[in-house]
DNA sequence: ACTGGATCCTGACTGC
DNA sequence: TGCAGTCAGGATCCAG
C-alpha cells in the first residue's frame, strides 16, 4: 500500500489532530500482524501524551512521553482518525483511544503485513531500522551517491531503487514512475548506468516523490491519510497500471513485465 | 556479498 | 451463482 509519500502524508495528517493528546486506552482486537503486537501496549501507553509523529523509510514512529512506537503499514495498512461512533470495520486491529474517548487513531490492515512494536530507547538502533538505506529526499541522496552505490551491481535498476537497504521509501509505483520520467529502461543493469544518467535518475526520483507528496499520495484501492482523506497522485501516474494504454508522451503502448515477482510498467520507446 | 525465489495474509477481480 | 486462478502499494528469509 503505502510508499514514502503515503507514509509521510499519514504522519503529517496525524500530527495535525493528535499531537499533545493523551492516551486513554489502547484496544487490540488481534495480537498478530507480521510480528506479535506487544502485550503491554495498553498498560504502558495509558496516560502518555503523543509528543511527535514522524517517518523513517516507510515506518511511522509515534513518540509518546516515555515510549516510542514503531509502526509499518505493510501493503494494505492504514492509520486514521476515527470518532467514537465510527463503526468498526473488519480488520480494524488496534484503537489508540485519546483523551476521554473523544478521538481514536485506528490501525486497519486486511493483509496483516504490517507491524506494531516498541521502538526502544534509541529508535535508530532498532534492528528494523538500523540497516536501512538513505532517504531519497535528503541532500545525501545525489547522482554521485547513486553512481557509486550501483557500481558492479548487476541487479536491474528498478529492483535496486526498491531495495530499502540501499535507498528507502521507493516502492513499486514510484520506481516505475521515476524510471519513466528519467527515460531509463527498468531492466538496465544498475552498474551500467553512466554518471549522467545517475544524476538524472536521482533528480527524477526526488521530483516524483515530491510531486506525489504535494498531491497527498496515491490512492489505488483504499489508501487514506491520517484524517481519512484519499490522495490524488494516482491521476498523475504516467505508466503504473497503464498496461496497453498509449504512452502520454509518444503514444507507444505501455508494457507490463515482472521483476522480482512485482509488476513493472514502462514505455519501450521512451525508456532505453 | 549479491541475486532470485518463496513466503506471510486477505480481498478483489477475471474467466469458466 | 460458484469456484479456481491471478494479482495486489512490502520486506524478510533462504539457498545457490
mmCIF file with all atom_site columns, N, CA and C in Angstrom, chain A residues 56-84:
data_model
loop_
_atom_site.group_PDB
_atom_site.id
_atom_site.type_symbol
_atom_site.label_atom_id
_atom_site.label_alt_id
_atom_site.label_comp_id
_atom_site.label_asym_id
_atom_site.label_entity_id
_atom_site.label_seq_id
_atom_site.pdbx_PDB_ins_code
_atom_site.Cartn_x
_atom_site.Cartn_y
_atom_site.Cartn_z
_atom_site.occupancy
_atom_site.B_iso_or_equiv
_atom_site.pdbx_formal_charge
_atom_site.auth_seq_id
_atom_site.auth_comp_id
_atom_site.auth_asym_id
_atom_site.auth_atom_id
_atom_site.pdbx_PDB_model_num
ATOM 1  N N  . UNK A 1 56 ? 10.496  7.202  9.208  1.00 0.00 ? 56 UNK A N  1
ATOM 2  C CA . UNK A 1 56 ? 11.818  6.783  8.743  1.00 0.00 ? 56 UNK A CA 1
ATOM 3  C C  . UNK A 1 56 ? 11.537  5.693  7.723  1.00 0.00 ? 56 UNK A C  1
ATOM 4  N N  . UNK A 1 57 ? 12.000  5.866  6.483  1.00 0.00 ? 57 UNK A N  1
ATOM 5  C CA . UNK A 1 57 ? 11.672  4.940  5.399  1.00 0.00 ? 57 UNK A CA 1
ATOM 6  C C  . UNK A 1 57 ? 10.152  4.851  5.311  1.00 0.00 ? 57 UNK A C  1
ATOM 7  N N  . UNK A 1 58 ? 9.575   3.643  5.348  1.00 0.00 ? 58 UNK A N  1
ATOM 8  C CA . UNK A 1 58 ? 8.122   3.527  5.305  1.00 0.00 ? 58 UNK A CA 1
ATOM 9  C C  . UNK A 1 58 ? 7.563   3.228  6.687  1.00 0.00 ? 58 UNK A C  1
ATOM 10 N N  . UNK A 1 59 ? 8.349   3.466  7.708  1.00 0.00 ? 59 UNK A N  1
ATOM 11 C CA . UNK A 1 59 ? 7.887   3.263  9.081  1.00 0.00 ? 59 UNK A CA 1
ATOM 12 C C  . UNK A 1 59 ? 7.340   4.559  9.658  1.00 0.00 ? 59 UNK A C  1
ATOM 13 N N  . UNK A 1 60 ? 6.251   4.449  10.401 1.00 0.00 ? 60 UNK A N  1
ATOM 14 C CA . UNK A 1 60 ? 5.706   5.572  11.161 1.00 0.00 ? 60 UNK A CA 1
ATOM 15 C C  . UNK A 1 60 ? 6.200   5.434  12.585 1.00 0.00 ? 60 UNK A C  1
ATOM 16 N N  . UNK A 1 61 ? 6.698   6.517  13.157 1.00 0.00 ? 61 UNK A N  1
ATOM 17 C CA . UNK A 1 61 ? 7.090   6.488  14.562 1.00 0.00 ? 61 UNK A CA 1
ATOM 18 C C  . UNK A 1 61 ? 6.184   7.407  15.361 1.00 0.00 ? 61 UNK A C  1
ATOM 19 N N  . UNK A 1 62 ? 5.603   6.858  16.424 1.00 0.00 ? 62 UNK A N  1
ATOM 20 C CA . UNK A 1 62 ? 4.770   7.646  17.329 1.00 0.00 ? 62 UNK A CA 1
ATOM 21 C C  . UNK A 1 62 ? 5.553   7.806  18.625 1.00 0.00 ? 62 UNK A C  1
ATOM 22 N N  . UNK A 1 63 ? 5.978   9.028  18.906 1.00 0.00 ? 63 UNK A N  1
ATOM 23 C CA . UNK A 1 63 ? 6.730   9.238  20.148 1.00 0.00 ? 63 UNK A CA 1
ATOM 24 C C  . UNK A 1 63 ? 5.798   9.762  21.230 1.00 0.00 ? 63 UNK A C  1
ATOM 25 N N  . UNK A 1 64 ? 5.757   9.014  22.320 1.00 0.00 ? 64 UNK A N  1
ATOM 26 C CA . UNK A 1 64 ? 4.971   9.429  23.483 1.00 0.00 ? 64 UNK A CA 1
ATOM 27 C C  . UNK A 1 64 ? 5.940   9.916  24.551 1.00 0.00 ? 64 UNK A C  1
ATOM 28 N N  . UNK A 1 65 ? 5.423   10.354 25.697 1.00 0.00 ? 65 UNK A N  1
ATOM 29 C CA . UNK A 1 65 ? 6.279   10.888 26.759 1.00 0.00 ? 65 UNK A CA 1
ATOM 30 C C  . UNK A 1 65 ? 7.439   9.959  27.080 1.00 0.00 ? 65 UNK A C  1
ATOM 31 N N  . UNK A 1 66 ? 7.114   8.677  27.294 1.00 0.00 ? 66 UNK A N  1
ATOM 32 C CA . UNK A 1 66 ? 8.127   7.736  27.770 1.00 0.00 ? 66 UNK A CA 1
ATOM 33 C C  . UNK A 1 66 ? 8.551   6.707  26.734 1.00 0.00 ? 66 UNK A C  1
ATOM 34 N N  . UNK A 1 67 ? 7.688   6.424  25.785 1.00 0.00 ? 67 UNK A N  1
ATOM 35 C CA . UNK A 1 67 ? 7.934   5.322  24.856 1.00 0.00 ? 67 UNK A CA 1
ATOM 36 C C  . UNK A 1 67 ? 7.693   5.754  23.411 1.00 0.00 ? 67 UNK A C  1
ATOM 37 N N  . UNK A 1 68 ? 8.372   5.076  22.503 1.00 0.00 ? 68 UNK A N  1
ATOM 38 C CA . UNK A 1 68 ? 8.149   5.328  21.078 1.00 0.00 ? 68 UNK A CA 1
ATOM 39 C C  . UNK A 1 68 ? 7.692   4.031  20.419 1.00 0.00 ? 68 UNK A C  1
ATOM 40 N N  . UNK A 1 69 ? 6.682   4.177  19.577 1.00 0.00 ? 69 UNK A N  1
ATOM 41 C CA . UNK A 1 69 ? 6.108   3.026  18.902 1.00 0.00 ? 69 UNK A CA 1
ATOM 42 C C  . UNK A 1 69 ? 6.512   3.055  17.427 1.00 0.00 ? 69 UNK A C  1
ATOM 43 N N  . UNK A 1 70 ? 6.844   1.867  16.912 1.00 0.00 ? 70 UNK A N  1
ATOM 44 C CA . UNK A 1 70 ? 7.268   1.737  15.530 1.00 0.00 ? 70 UNK A CA 1
ATOM 45 C C  . UNK A 1 70 ? 6.163   1.005  14.777 1.00 0.00 ? 70 UNK A C  1
ATOM 46 N N  . UNK A 1 71 ? 5.650   1.631  13.743 1.00 0.00 ? 71 UNK A N  1
ATOM 47 C CA . UNK A 1 71 ? 4.507   1.059  13.029 1.00 0.00 ? 71 UNK A CA 1
ATOM 48 C C  . UNK A 1 71 ? 4.803   0.984  11.534 1.00 0.00 ? 71 UNK A C  1
ATOM 49 N N  . UNK A 1 72 ? 4.506   -0.169 10.940 1.00 0.00 ? 72 UNK A N  1
ATOM 50 C CA . UNK A 1 72 ? 4.626   -0.300 9.489  1.00 0.00 ? 72 UNK A CA 1
ATOM 51 C C  . UNK A 1 72 ? 3.254   -0.673 8.951  1.00 0.00 ? 72 UNK A C  1
ATOM 52 N N  . UNK A 1 73 ? 2.916   -0.128 7.787  1.00 0.00 ? 73 UNK A N  1
ATOM 53 C CA . UNK A 1 73 ? 1.578   -0.347 7.235  1.00 0.00 ? 73 UNK A CA 1
ATOM 54 C C  . UNK A 1 73 ? 1.538   -1.489 6.222  1.00 0.00 ? 73 UNK A C  1
ATOM 55 N N  . UNK A 1 74 ? 2.696   -2.093 5.949  1.00 0.00 ? 74 UNK A N  1
ATOM 56 C CA . UNK A 1 74 ? 2.724   -3.218 5.013  1.00 0.00 ? 74 UNK A CA 1
ATOM 57 C C  . UNK A 1 74 ? 2.160   -2.824 3.664  1.00 0.00 ? 74 UNK A C  1
ATOM 58 N N  . UNK A 1 75 ? 1.406   -3.726 3.063  1.00 0.00 ? 75 UNK A N  1
ATOM 59 C CA . UNK A 1 75 ? 0.828   -3.461 1.742  1.00 0.00 ? 75 UNK A CA 1
ATOM 60 C C  . UNK A 1 75 ? -0.546  -2.843 1.848  1.00 0.00 ? 75 UNK A C  1
ATOM 61 N N  . UNK A 1 76 ? -1.258  -3.172 2.910  1.00 0.00 ? 76 UNK A N  1
ATOM 62 C CA . UNK A 1 76 ? -2.685  -2.836 2.942  1.00 0.00 ? 76 UNK A CA 1
ATOM 63 C C  . UNK A 1 76 ? -3.093  -2.065 4.194  1.00 0.00 ? 76 UNK A C  1
ATOM 64 N N  . UNK A 1 77 ? -2.109  -1.559 4.936  1.00 0.00 ? 77 UNK A N  1
ATOM 65 C CA . UNK A 1 77 ? -2.433  -0.934 6.213  1.00 0.00 ? 77 UNK A CA 1
ATOM 66 C C  . UNK A 1 77 ? -2.781  0.538  6.111  1.00 0.00 ? 77 UNK A C  1
ATOM 67 N N  . UNK A 1 78 ? -3.520  1.026  7.095  1.00 0.00 ? 78 UNK A N  1
ATOM 68 C CA . UNK A 1 78 ? -3.735  2.464  7.218  1.00 0.00 ? 78 UNK A CA 1
ATOM 69 C C  . UNK A 1 78 ? -3.883  2.818  8.688  1.00 0.00 ? 78 UNK A C  1
ATOM 70 N N  . UNK A 1 79 ? -3.531  4.056  8.991  1.00 0.00 ? 79 UNK A N  1
ATOM 71 C CA . UNK A 1 79 ? -3.679  4.610  10.334 1.00 0.00 ? 79 UNK A CA 1
ATOM 72 C C  . UNK A 1 79 ? -4.506  5.850  10.151 1.00 0.00 ? 79 UNK A C  1
ATOM 73 N N  . UNK A 1 80 ? -5.690  5.894  10.739 1.00 0.00 ? 80 UNK A N  1
ATOM 74 C CA . UNK A 1 80 ? -6.506  7.068  10.504 1.00 0.00 ? 80 UNK A CA 1
ATOM 75 C C  . UNK A 1 80 ? -7.361  7.412  11.709 1.00 0.00 ? 80 UNK A C  1
ATOM 76 N N  . UNK A 1 81 ? -7.857  8.621  11.651 1.00 0.00 ? 81 UNK A N  1
ATOM 77 C CA . UNK A 1 81 ? -8.703  9.109  12.737 1.00 0.00 ? 81 UNK A CA 1
ATOM 78 C C  . UNK A 1 81 ? -10.081 8.467  12.657 1.00 0.00 ? 81 UNK A C  1
ATOM 79 N N  . UNK A 1 82 ? -10.580 8.066  13.817 1.00 0.00 ? 82 UNK A N  1
ATOM 80 C CA . UNK A 1 82 ? -11.963 7.577  13.906 1.00 0.00 ? 82 UNK A CA 1
ATOM 81 C C  . UNK A 1 82 ? -12.625 8.289  15.073 1.00 0.00 ? 82 UNK A C  1
ATOM 82 N N  . UNK A 1 83 ? -13.927 8.440  15.005 1.00 0.00 ? 83 UNK A N  1
ATOM 83 C CA . UNK A 1 83 ? -14.691 9.049  16.099 1.00 0.00 ? 83 UNK A CA 1
ATOM 84 C C  . UNK A 1 83 ? -15.316 7.921  16.913 1.00 0.00 ? 83 UNK A C  1
ATOM 85 N N  . UNK A 1 84 ? -15.759 8.228  18.130 1.00 0.00 ? 84 UNK A N  1
ATOM 86 C CA . UNK A 1 84 ? -16.320 7.164  18.981 1.00 0.00 ? 84 UNK A CA 1
ATOM 87 C C  . UNK A 1 84 ? -17.474 6.411  18.305 1.00 0.00 ? 84 UNK A C  1
#
